[in-house]
Coordinates of C-alpha atoms in Angstrom, one line a residue:
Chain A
X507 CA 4.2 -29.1 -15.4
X508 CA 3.6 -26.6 -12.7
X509 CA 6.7 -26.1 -11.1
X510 CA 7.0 -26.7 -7.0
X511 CA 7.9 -23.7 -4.8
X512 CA 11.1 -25.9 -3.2
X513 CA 12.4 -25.7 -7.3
X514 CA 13.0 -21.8 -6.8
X515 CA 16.0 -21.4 -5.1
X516 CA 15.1 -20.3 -2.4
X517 CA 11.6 -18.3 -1.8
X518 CA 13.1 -15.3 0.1
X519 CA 16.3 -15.3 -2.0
X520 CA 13.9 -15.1 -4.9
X521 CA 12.0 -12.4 -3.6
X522 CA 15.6 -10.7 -2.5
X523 CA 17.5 -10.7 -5.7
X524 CA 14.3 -10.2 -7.6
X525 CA 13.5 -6.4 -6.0
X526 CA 17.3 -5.7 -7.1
X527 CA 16.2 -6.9 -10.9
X528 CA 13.5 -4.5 -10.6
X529 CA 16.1 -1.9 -10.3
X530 CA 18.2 -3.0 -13.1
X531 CA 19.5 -0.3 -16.1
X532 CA 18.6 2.3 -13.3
X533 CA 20.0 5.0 -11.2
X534 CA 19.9 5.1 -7.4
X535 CA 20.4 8.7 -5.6
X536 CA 21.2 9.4 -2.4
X537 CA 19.4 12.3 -0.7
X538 CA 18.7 14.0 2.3
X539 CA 15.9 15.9 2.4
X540 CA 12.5 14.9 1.1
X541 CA 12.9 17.8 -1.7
X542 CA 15.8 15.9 -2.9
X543 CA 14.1 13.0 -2.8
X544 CA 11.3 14.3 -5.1
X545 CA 13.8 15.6 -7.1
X546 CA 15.0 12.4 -7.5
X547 CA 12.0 10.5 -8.7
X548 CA 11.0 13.4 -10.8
X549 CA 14.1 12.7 -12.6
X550 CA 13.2 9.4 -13.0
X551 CA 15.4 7.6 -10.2
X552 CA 14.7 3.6 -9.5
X553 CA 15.0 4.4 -6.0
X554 CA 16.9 6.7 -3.5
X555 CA 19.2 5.9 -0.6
X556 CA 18.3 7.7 2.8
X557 CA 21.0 9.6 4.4
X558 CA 21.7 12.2 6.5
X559 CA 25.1 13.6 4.4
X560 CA 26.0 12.4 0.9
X561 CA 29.4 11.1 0.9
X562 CA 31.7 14.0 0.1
X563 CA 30.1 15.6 3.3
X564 CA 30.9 12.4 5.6
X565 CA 34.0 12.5 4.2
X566 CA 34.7 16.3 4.7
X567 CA 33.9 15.9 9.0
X568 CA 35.5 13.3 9.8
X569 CA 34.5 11.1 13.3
X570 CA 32.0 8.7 13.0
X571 CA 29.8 8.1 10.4
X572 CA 26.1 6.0 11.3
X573 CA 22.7 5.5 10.0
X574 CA 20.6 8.0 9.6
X575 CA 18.1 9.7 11.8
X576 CA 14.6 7.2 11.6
X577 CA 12.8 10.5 11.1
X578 CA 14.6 11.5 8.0
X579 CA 13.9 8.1 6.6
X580 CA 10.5 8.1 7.3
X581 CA 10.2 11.5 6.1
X582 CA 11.7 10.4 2.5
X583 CA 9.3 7.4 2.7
X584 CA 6.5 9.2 3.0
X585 CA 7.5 11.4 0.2
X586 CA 8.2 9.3 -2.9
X587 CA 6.5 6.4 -4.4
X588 CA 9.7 4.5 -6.0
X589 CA 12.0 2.1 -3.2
X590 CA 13.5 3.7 -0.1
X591 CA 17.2 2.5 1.1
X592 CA 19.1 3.1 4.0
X593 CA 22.6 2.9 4.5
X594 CA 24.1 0.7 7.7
X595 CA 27.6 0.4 9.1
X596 CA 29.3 -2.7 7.9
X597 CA 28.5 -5.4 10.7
X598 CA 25.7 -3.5 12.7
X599 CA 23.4 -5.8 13.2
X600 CA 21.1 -3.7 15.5
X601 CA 21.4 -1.2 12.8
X602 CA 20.3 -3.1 10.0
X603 CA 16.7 -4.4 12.0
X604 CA 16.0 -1.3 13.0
X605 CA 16.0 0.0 9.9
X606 CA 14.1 -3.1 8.4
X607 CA 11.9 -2.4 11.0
X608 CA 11.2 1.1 9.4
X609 CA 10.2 0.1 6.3
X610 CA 13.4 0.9 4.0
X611 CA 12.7 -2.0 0.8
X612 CA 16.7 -2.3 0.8
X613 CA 19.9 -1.7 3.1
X614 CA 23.4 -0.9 2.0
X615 CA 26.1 -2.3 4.1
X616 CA 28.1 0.4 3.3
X617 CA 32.1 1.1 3.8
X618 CA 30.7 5.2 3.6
X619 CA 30.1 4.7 7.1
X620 CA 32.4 3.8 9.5
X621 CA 32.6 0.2 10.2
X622 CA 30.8 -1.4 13.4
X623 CA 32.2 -5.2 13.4
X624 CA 36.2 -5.6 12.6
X625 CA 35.7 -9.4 11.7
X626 CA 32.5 -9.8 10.4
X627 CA 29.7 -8.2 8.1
X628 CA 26.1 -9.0 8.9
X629 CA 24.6 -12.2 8.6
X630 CA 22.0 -11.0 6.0
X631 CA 20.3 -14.1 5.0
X632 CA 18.7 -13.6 8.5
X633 CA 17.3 -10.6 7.3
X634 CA 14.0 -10.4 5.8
X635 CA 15.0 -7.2 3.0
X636 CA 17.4 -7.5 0.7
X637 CA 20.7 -5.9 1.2
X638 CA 23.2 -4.6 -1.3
X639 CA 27.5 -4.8 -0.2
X640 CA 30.2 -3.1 -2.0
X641 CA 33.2 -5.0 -3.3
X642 CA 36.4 -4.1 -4.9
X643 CA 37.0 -7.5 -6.4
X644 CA 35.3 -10.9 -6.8
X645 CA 36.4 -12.3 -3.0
X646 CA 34.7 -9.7 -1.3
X647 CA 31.4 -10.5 -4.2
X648 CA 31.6 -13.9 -3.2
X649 CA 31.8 -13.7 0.6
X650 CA 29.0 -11.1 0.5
X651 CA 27.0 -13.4 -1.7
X652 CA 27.3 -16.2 0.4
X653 CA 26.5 -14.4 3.6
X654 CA 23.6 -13.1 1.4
X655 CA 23.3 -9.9 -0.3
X656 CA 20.5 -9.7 -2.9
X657 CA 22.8 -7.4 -4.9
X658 CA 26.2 -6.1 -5.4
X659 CA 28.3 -2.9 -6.3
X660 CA 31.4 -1.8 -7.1
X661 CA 32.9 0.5 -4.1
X662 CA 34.6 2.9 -6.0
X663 CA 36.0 6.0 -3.8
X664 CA 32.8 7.8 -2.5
X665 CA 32.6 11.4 -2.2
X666 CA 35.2 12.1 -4.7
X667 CA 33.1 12.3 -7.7
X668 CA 36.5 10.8 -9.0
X669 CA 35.2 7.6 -11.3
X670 CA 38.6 5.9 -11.8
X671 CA 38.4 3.2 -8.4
X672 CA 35.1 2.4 -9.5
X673 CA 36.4 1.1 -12.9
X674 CA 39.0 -0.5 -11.5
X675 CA 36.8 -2.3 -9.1
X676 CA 34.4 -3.0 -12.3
X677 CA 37.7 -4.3 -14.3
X678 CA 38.8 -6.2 -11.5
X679 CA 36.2 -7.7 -10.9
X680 CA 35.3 -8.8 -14.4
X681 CA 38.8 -10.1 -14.8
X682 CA 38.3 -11.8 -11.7
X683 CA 35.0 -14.2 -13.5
X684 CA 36.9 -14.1 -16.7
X685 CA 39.5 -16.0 -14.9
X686 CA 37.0 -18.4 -13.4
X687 CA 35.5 -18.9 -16.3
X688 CA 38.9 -21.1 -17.3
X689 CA 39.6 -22.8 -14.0
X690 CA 39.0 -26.1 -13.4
X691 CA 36.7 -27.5 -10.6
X692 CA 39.9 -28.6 -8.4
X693 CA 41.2 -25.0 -8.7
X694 CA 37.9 -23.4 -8.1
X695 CA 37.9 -25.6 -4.6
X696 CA 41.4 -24.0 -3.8
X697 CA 40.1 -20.3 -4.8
X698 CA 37.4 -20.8 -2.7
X699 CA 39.3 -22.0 0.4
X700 CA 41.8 -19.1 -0.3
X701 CA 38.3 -17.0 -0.3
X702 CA 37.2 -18.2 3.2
X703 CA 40.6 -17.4 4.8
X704 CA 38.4 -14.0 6.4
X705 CA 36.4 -15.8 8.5
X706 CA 39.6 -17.0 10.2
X707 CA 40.4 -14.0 11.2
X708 CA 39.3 -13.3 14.8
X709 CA 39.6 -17.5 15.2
X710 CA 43.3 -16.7 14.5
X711 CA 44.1 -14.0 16.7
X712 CA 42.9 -16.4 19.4
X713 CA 45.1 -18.8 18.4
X714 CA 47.9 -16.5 18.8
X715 CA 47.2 -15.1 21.8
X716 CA 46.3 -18.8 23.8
X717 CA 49.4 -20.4 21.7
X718 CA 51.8 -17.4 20.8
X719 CA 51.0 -18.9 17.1
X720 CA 48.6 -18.2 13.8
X721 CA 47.6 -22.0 13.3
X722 CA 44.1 -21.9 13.1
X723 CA 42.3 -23.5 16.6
X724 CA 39.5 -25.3 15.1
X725 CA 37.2 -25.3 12.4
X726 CA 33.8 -25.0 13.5
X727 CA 31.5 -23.2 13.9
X728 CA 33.6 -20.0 12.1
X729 CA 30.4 -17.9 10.7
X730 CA 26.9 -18.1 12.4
X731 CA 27.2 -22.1 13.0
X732 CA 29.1 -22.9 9.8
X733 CA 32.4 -24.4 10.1
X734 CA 35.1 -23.8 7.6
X735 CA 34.2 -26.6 5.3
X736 CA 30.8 -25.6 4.7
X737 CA 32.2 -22.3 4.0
X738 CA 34.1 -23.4 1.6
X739 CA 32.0 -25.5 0.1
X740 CA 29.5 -22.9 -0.4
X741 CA 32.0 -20.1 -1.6
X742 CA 32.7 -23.2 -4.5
X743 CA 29.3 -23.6 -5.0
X744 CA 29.2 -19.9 -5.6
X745 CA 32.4 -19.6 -7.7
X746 CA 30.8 -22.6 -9.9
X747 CA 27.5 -20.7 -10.6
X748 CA 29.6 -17.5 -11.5
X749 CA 31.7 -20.1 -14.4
X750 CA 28.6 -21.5 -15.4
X751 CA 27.0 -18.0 -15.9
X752 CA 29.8 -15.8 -16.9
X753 CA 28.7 -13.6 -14.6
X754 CA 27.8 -12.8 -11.0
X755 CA 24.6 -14.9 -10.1
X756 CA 22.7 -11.4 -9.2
X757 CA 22.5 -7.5 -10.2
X758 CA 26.2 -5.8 -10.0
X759 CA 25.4 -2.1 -10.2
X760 CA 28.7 0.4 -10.0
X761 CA 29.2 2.8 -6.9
X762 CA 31.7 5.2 -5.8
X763 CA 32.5 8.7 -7.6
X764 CA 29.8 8.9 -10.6
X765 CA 29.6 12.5 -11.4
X766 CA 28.5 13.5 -14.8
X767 CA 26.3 11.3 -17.1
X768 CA 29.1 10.1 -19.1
X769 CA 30.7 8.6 -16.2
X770 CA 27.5 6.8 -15.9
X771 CA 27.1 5.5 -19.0
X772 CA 31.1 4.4 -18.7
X773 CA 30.5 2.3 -15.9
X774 CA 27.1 0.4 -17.9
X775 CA 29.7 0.2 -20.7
X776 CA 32.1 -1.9 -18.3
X777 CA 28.9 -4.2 -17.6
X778 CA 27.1 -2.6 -14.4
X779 CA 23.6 -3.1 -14.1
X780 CA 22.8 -0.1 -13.0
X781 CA 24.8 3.1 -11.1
X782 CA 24.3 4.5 -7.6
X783 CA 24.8 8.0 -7.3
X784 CA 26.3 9.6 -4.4
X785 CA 27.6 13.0 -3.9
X786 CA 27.5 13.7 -7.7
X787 CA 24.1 14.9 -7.8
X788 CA 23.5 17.2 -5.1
X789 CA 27.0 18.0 -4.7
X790 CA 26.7 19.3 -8.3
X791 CA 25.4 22.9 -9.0
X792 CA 22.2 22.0 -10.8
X793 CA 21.3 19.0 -9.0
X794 CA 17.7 18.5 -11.1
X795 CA 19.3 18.9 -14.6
X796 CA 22.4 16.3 -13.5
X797 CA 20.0 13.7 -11.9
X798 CA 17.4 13.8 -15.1
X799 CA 21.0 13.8 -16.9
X800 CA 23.1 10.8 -15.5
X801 CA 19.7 8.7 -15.7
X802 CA 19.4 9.5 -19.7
X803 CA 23.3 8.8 -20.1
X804 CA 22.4 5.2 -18.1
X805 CA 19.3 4.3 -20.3
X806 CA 20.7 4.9 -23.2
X807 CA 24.9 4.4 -22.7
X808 CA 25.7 3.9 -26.3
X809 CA 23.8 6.1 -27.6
X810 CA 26.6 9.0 -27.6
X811 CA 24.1 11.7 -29.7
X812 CA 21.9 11.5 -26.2
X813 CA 25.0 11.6 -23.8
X814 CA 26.1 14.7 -25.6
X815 CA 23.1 16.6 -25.7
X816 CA 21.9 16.0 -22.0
X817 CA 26.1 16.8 -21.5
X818 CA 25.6 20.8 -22.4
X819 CA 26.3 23.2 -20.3
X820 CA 26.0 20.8 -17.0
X821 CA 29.1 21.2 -14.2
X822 CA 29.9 18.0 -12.4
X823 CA 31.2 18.1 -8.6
X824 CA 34.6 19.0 -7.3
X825 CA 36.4 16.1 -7.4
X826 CA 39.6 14.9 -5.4
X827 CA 43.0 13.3 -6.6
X828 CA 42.8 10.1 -4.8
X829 CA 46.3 9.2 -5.7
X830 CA 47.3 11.9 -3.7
X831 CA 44.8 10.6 -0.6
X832 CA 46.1 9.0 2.3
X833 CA 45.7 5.5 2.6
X834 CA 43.4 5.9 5.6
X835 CA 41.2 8.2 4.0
X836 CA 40.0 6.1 1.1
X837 CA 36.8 4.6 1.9
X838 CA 37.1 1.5 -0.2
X839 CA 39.6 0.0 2.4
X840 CA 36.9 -0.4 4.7
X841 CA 35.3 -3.8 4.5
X842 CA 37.4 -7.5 3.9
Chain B
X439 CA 7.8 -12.5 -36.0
X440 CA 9.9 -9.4 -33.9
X441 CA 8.8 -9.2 -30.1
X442 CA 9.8 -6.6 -28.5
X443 CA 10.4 -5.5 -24.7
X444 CA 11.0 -2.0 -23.6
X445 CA 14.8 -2.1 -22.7
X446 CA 15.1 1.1 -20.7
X447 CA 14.6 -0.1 -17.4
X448 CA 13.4 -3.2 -14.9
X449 CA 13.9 -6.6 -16.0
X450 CA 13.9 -6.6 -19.1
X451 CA 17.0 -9.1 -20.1
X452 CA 14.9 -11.8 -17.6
X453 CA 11.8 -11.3 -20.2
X454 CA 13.9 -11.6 -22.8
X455 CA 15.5 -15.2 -21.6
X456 CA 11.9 -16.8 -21.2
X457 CA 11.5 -15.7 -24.9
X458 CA 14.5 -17.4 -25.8
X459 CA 13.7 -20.2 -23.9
X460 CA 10.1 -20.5 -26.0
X461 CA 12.1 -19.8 -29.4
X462 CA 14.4 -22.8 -28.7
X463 CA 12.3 -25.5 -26.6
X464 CA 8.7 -24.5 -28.5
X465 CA 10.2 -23.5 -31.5
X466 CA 8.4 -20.3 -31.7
X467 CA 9.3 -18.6 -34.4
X468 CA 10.1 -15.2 -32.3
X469 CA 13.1 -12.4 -32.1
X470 CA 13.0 -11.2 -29.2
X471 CA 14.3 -7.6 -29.8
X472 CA 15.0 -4.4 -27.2
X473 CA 12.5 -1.4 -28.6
X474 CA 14.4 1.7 -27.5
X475 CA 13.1 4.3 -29.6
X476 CA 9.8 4.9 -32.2
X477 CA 12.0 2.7 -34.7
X478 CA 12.4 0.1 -32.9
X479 CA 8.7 0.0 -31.8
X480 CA 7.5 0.1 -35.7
X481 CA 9.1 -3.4 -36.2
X482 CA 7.8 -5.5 -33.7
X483 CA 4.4 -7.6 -33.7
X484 CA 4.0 -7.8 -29.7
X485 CA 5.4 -5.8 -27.1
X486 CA 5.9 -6.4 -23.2
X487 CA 6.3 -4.2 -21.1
X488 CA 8.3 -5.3 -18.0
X489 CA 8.6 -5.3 -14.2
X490 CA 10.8 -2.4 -12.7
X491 CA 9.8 1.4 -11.5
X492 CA 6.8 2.4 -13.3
X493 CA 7.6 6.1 -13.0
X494 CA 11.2 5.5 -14.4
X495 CA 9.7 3.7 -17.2
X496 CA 7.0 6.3 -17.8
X497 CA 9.1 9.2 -17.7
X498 CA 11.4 7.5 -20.5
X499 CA 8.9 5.9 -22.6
X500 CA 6.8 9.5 -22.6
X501 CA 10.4 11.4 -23.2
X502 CA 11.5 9.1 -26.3
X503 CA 7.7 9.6 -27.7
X504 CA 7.1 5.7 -27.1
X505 CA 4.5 6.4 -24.9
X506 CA 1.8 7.3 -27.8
X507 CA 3.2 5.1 -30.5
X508 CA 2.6 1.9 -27.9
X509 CA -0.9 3.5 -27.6
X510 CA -1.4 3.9 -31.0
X511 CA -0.3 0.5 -32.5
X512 CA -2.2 -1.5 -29.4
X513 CA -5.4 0.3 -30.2
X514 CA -4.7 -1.3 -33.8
X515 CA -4.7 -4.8 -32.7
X516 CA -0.3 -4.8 -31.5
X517 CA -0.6 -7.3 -28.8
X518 CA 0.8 -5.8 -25.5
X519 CA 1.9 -7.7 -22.0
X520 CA 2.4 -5.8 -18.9
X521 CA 3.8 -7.4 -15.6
X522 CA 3.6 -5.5 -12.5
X523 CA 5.1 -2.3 -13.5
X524 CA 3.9 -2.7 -16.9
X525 CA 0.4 -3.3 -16.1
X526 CA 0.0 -0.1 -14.0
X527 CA 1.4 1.8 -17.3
X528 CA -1.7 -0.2 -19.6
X529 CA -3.9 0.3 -17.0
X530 CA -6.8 2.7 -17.8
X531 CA -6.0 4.7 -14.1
X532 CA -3.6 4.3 -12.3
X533 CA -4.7 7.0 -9.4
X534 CA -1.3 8.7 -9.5
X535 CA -0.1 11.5 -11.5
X536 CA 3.4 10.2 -11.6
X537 CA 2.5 7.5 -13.8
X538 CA -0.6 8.2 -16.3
X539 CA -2.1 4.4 -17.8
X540 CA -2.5 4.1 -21.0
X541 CA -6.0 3.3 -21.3
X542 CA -5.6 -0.1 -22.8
X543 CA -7.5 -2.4 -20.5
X544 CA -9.9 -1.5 -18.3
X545 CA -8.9 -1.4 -14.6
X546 CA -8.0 0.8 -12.1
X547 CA -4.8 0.4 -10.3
X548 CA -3.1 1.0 -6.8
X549 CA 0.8 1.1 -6.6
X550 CA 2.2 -0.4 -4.1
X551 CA -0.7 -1.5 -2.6
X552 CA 0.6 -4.8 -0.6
X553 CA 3.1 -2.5 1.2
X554 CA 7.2 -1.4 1.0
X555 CA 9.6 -4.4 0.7
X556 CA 9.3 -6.5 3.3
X557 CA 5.5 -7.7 2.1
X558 CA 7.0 -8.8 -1.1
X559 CA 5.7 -12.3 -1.2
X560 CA 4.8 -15.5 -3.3
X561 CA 2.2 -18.2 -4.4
X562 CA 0.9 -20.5 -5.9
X563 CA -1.8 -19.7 -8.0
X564 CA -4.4 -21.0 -10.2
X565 CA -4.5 -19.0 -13.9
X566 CA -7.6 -19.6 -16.3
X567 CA -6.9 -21.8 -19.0
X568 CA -2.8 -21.9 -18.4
X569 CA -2.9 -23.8 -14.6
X570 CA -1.2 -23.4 -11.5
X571 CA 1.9 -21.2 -11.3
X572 CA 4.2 -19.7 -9.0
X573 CA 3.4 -16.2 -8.5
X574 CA 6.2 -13.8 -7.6
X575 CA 4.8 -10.4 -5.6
X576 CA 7.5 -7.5 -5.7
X577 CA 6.1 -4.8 -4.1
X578 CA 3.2 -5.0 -6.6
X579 CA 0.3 -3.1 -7.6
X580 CA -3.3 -4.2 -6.3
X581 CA -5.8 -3.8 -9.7
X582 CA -8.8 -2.4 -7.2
X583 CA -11.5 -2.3 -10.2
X584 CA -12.0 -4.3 -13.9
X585 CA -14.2 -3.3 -16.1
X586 CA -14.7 -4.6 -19.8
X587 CA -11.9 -7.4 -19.3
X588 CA -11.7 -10.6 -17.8
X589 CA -9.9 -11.7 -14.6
X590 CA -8.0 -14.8 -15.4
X591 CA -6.6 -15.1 -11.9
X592 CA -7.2 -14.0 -8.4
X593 CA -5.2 -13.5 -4.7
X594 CA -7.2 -13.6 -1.9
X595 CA -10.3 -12.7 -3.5
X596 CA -8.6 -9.8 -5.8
X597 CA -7.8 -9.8 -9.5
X598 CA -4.5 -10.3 -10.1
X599 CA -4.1 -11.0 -14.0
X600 CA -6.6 -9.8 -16.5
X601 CA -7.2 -10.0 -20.5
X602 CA -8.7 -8.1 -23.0
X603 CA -8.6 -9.0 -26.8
X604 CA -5.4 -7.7 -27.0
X605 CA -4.2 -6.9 -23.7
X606 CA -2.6 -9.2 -21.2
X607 CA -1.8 -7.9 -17.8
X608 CA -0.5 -9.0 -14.1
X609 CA 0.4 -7.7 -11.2
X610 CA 2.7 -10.4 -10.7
X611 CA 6.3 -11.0 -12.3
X612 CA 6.1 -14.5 -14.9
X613 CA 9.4 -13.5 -15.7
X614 CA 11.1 -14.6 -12.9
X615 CA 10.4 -17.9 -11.9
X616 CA 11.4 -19.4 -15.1
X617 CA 8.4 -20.4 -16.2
X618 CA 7.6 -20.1 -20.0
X619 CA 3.5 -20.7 -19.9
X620 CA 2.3 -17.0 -19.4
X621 CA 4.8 -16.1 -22.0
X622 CA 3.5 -19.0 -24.5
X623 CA 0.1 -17.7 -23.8
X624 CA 0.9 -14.0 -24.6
X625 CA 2.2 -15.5 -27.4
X626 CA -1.0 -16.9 -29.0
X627 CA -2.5 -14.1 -28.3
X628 CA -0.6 -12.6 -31.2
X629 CA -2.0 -13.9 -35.0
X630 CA -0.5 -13.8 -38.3
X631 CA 0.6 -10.9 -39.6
X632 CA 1.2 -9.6 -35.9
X633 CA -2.5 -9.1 -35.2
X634 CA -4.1 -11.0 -32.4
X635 CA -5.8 -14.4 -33.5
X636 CA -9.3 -12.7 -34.0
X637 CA -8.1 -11.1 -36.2
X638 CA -10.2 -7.9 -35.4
X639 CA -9.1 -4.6 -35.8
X640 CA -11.7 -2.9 -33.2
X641 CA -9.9 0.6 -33.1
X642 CA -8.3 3.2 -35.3
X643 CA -6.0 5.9 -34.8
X644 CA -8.6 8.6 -35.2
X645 CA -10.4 6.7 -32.2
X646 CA -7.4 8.2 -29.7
X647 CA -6.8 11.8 -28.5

């Protein structure tokens, strides 16, 4: 009757993917001062992410974009009662345990900064917080599930406070189970081989260069002692869980140019858990009144009587075309 | 009978599953239903209240005008279950001005009292008259004091899950390990008519503030 700790998948994973429930049907800001940050969960924020510059303000200088300061995290840590993440480059391992070793309850392996590791992202089953990846389509879900985020979210185009990538990542990607949904276990074996072709990558390059051709050299061993194989087989075994539930297996909150509580309430419409918030708050003219705003609009995203009212008389963030954005300036392409 | 869980924020769709589960493999004759608004709190017979950011759920529940009607109807004999977050908003104090208790049960609460993250934890635990269970730790709440209610379980010599006539509280999250006991015992807590199986109506409205 009482059931055996080895039955839950996983202890850690449990305790992983469970903090991101806790989150769920909430809004995550980013701030950068500890005012903001009480700001923040005065309005009634699940949790804030620690940075030094929202988005639209990495995105305005240029170079290269890190983690934060320690002392600005602690700072923020010190200052609110609700979770504390941090942002880390995509790969960074030193990165990520430092800030683990701070405190933070969650990282973001996030494409807003610039990317440390051109093959891989971190290893974050290793890693004793959860972490959260963006992805643009159910792949780059699966391949961050499997290396082990706790919880995913769309990328959108960050710092634009433009929502339109974010719902095509959110359509994508919900086309993406619906069509998993209908395959059959021998295609889900070949989507998930066609899945693990990223790991290849640097293996590949060293094929070329030792045999001045792309054929892979060797399977093992591709990704922290796994060989292609069990890659696979454990992409399958997530691409099975994701037919069986019609769904990703975790929390799937939306990311990436939310600016006015409608846009909010749009992306829980399209099936996100939950929204993170970048630039649109404290980019906006009256961050306290947007931020108690967008969380409303979240709570309560059909209920278009409440979006309306907590609508009046707010101004959302400049936003930016990015149609007319150069390939190499849209954040989203960052990450594989 | 309508059981409701406040649906603003937390895991709330994970409470709602157990209560499925109970419907369909105990043949509990629930509806598990999201309360939202006064409305929606008006029709149910037991409420839970579940894990997530207690001052997120505070500040909603106190904006919709929830916040009194919960009070209100649980001082009438409305069976309420807190987990984690929950409990910290029944609690009688929960020494933070972010998040005021509600005075149901009588304990005093500290928020995030095991630490950030990274001391989430789990265990196995013994609970009074339910058995042993696997309790999930999410950077809870420690309950530092009980007064008039009974501790049904205990972590390292602290309380950890606590009852009163018609309050049932932990500091722990039920929900997620898929297990349907604490759920079934909230449950019987609730008698006909909605009223707990005592059948006692202790309080009135005119007792409250």
């Amino acid at each position: 009757m009482s059931p055996n700790i080895t039955d839950l998948r996983l202890g850690e994973d449990l305790l992983k993917r469970g903090f991101a429930k806790m989150t769920k049907g909430g809004v995550v800001m980013d701030v950068t001062t500890a005012e903001q940050a009480r700001i923040a969960e005065a309005a009634g924020a699940v949790a804030v992410m620690a940075l030094e510059r929202v988005p639209a303000d990495i995105r305005a200088a240029g170079g290269v974009a890190r983690m934060a300061d320690p002392n600005k995290i602690k700072e923020i840590m010190e200052t609110v009662s609700i979770p504390v993440m941090a942002k880390v480059r995509i790969g960074h391992i030193s990165e990520a345990y430092t800030l683990a070793s701070l405190g933070v309850d969650m990282l973001d392996e996030s494409e807003v900064l610039t990317p440390a590791d051109p093959f891989f992202h971190i290893n974050k089953k290793e890693l004793k917080i959860p972490v959260v990846c963006g992805a643009r389509n159910l792949g780059e879900a699966v391949r961050r599930i499997f290396e082990g985020a706790a919880m995913i979210r769309t990328k959108g185009e960050a710092g634009t406070g433009n929502i339109v990538e974010a719902v095509r990542h959110m359509r994508v990607m919900n086309e993406g189970i619906k069509m998993v949904k209908s395959l059959t276990s021998d295609d889900l074996k070949k989507v998930a081989s066609t899945m693990s072709d990223s790991y290849r990558i640097v293996r590949r390059e060293i094929s070329s260069q030792f045999f001045g051709d792309q054929k892979v050299l060797g399977d093992d061993d591709l990704f922290y002692g796994k060989s292609g194989k069990q890659i696979e087989a454990e992409l399958y075994q997530i691409l099975d869980q994701i037919k069986k539930q019609g769904r990703l297996p975790l929390v799937n909150f939306a990311a990436g140019g939310v600016a006015t509580p409608a846009d909010g309430a749009l992306m829980m419409k399209l099936g996100a858990d939950g929204v993170f918030v970048g630039s649109g708050i404290f980019k906006s003219p009256d961050p306290p009144e947007m931020a108690k705003a967008v969380v409303e609009a979240v709570e309560n995203y059909e209920d278009y009587q409440i979006i309306g009212t907590v609508s009046q008389g707010l101004t959302g963030m400049n936003g930016l075309d990015i149609d007319q954005m150069p390939k190499d300036m849209r954040l989203q392409e960052r990450g594989w | 009978m309508k059981v409701g869980v406040i649906g603003f924020q937390g895991d709330v769709a994970e409470h709602v599953e157990i209560l499925y589960k109970l419907k369909e493999e105990r043949k509990r004759d629930i509806e598990p239903v999201l309360v939202k608004s006064r409305r929606m709190l008006s029709e149910v017979s037991a409420l839970i209240l579940p894990g997530g950011e207690s001052t997120t759920i505070y500040k909603l529940i106190k904006e919709y005008d929830i916040y009194w009607d919960i009070i209100r109807r649980a001082k009438n004999g409305m069976p309420v279950m807190g987990t984690c977050a929950g409990l910290i908003l029944v609690s009688k104090n929960a020494k933070d001005e972010r998040v005021r208790g509600m005075d149901l049960i009588d304990i005093t609460i500290r928020r995030n009292a095991y630490g950030r993250q990274a001391n989430s934890f789990y265990e196995n635990i013994k609970v009074n008259s339910i058995g042993n269970i696997i309790a999930i730790f999410i950077r809870a709440p420690i309950i530092e004091s009980v007064g008039d209610a009974e501790v049904m379980a205990t972590y390292d010599n602290q309380p950890i899950m606590v009852r009163n006539q018609y309050i049932l509280g932990m500091t722990f999250h039920p929900e997620l390990s898929g297990d349907t006991r604490i759920h079934d015992y909230f449950l019987s807590m609730v008698g006909r008519e909605g009223y707990t199986s005592s059948g006692k109506r202790e309080w009135y409205v005119s007792d409250i503030a």
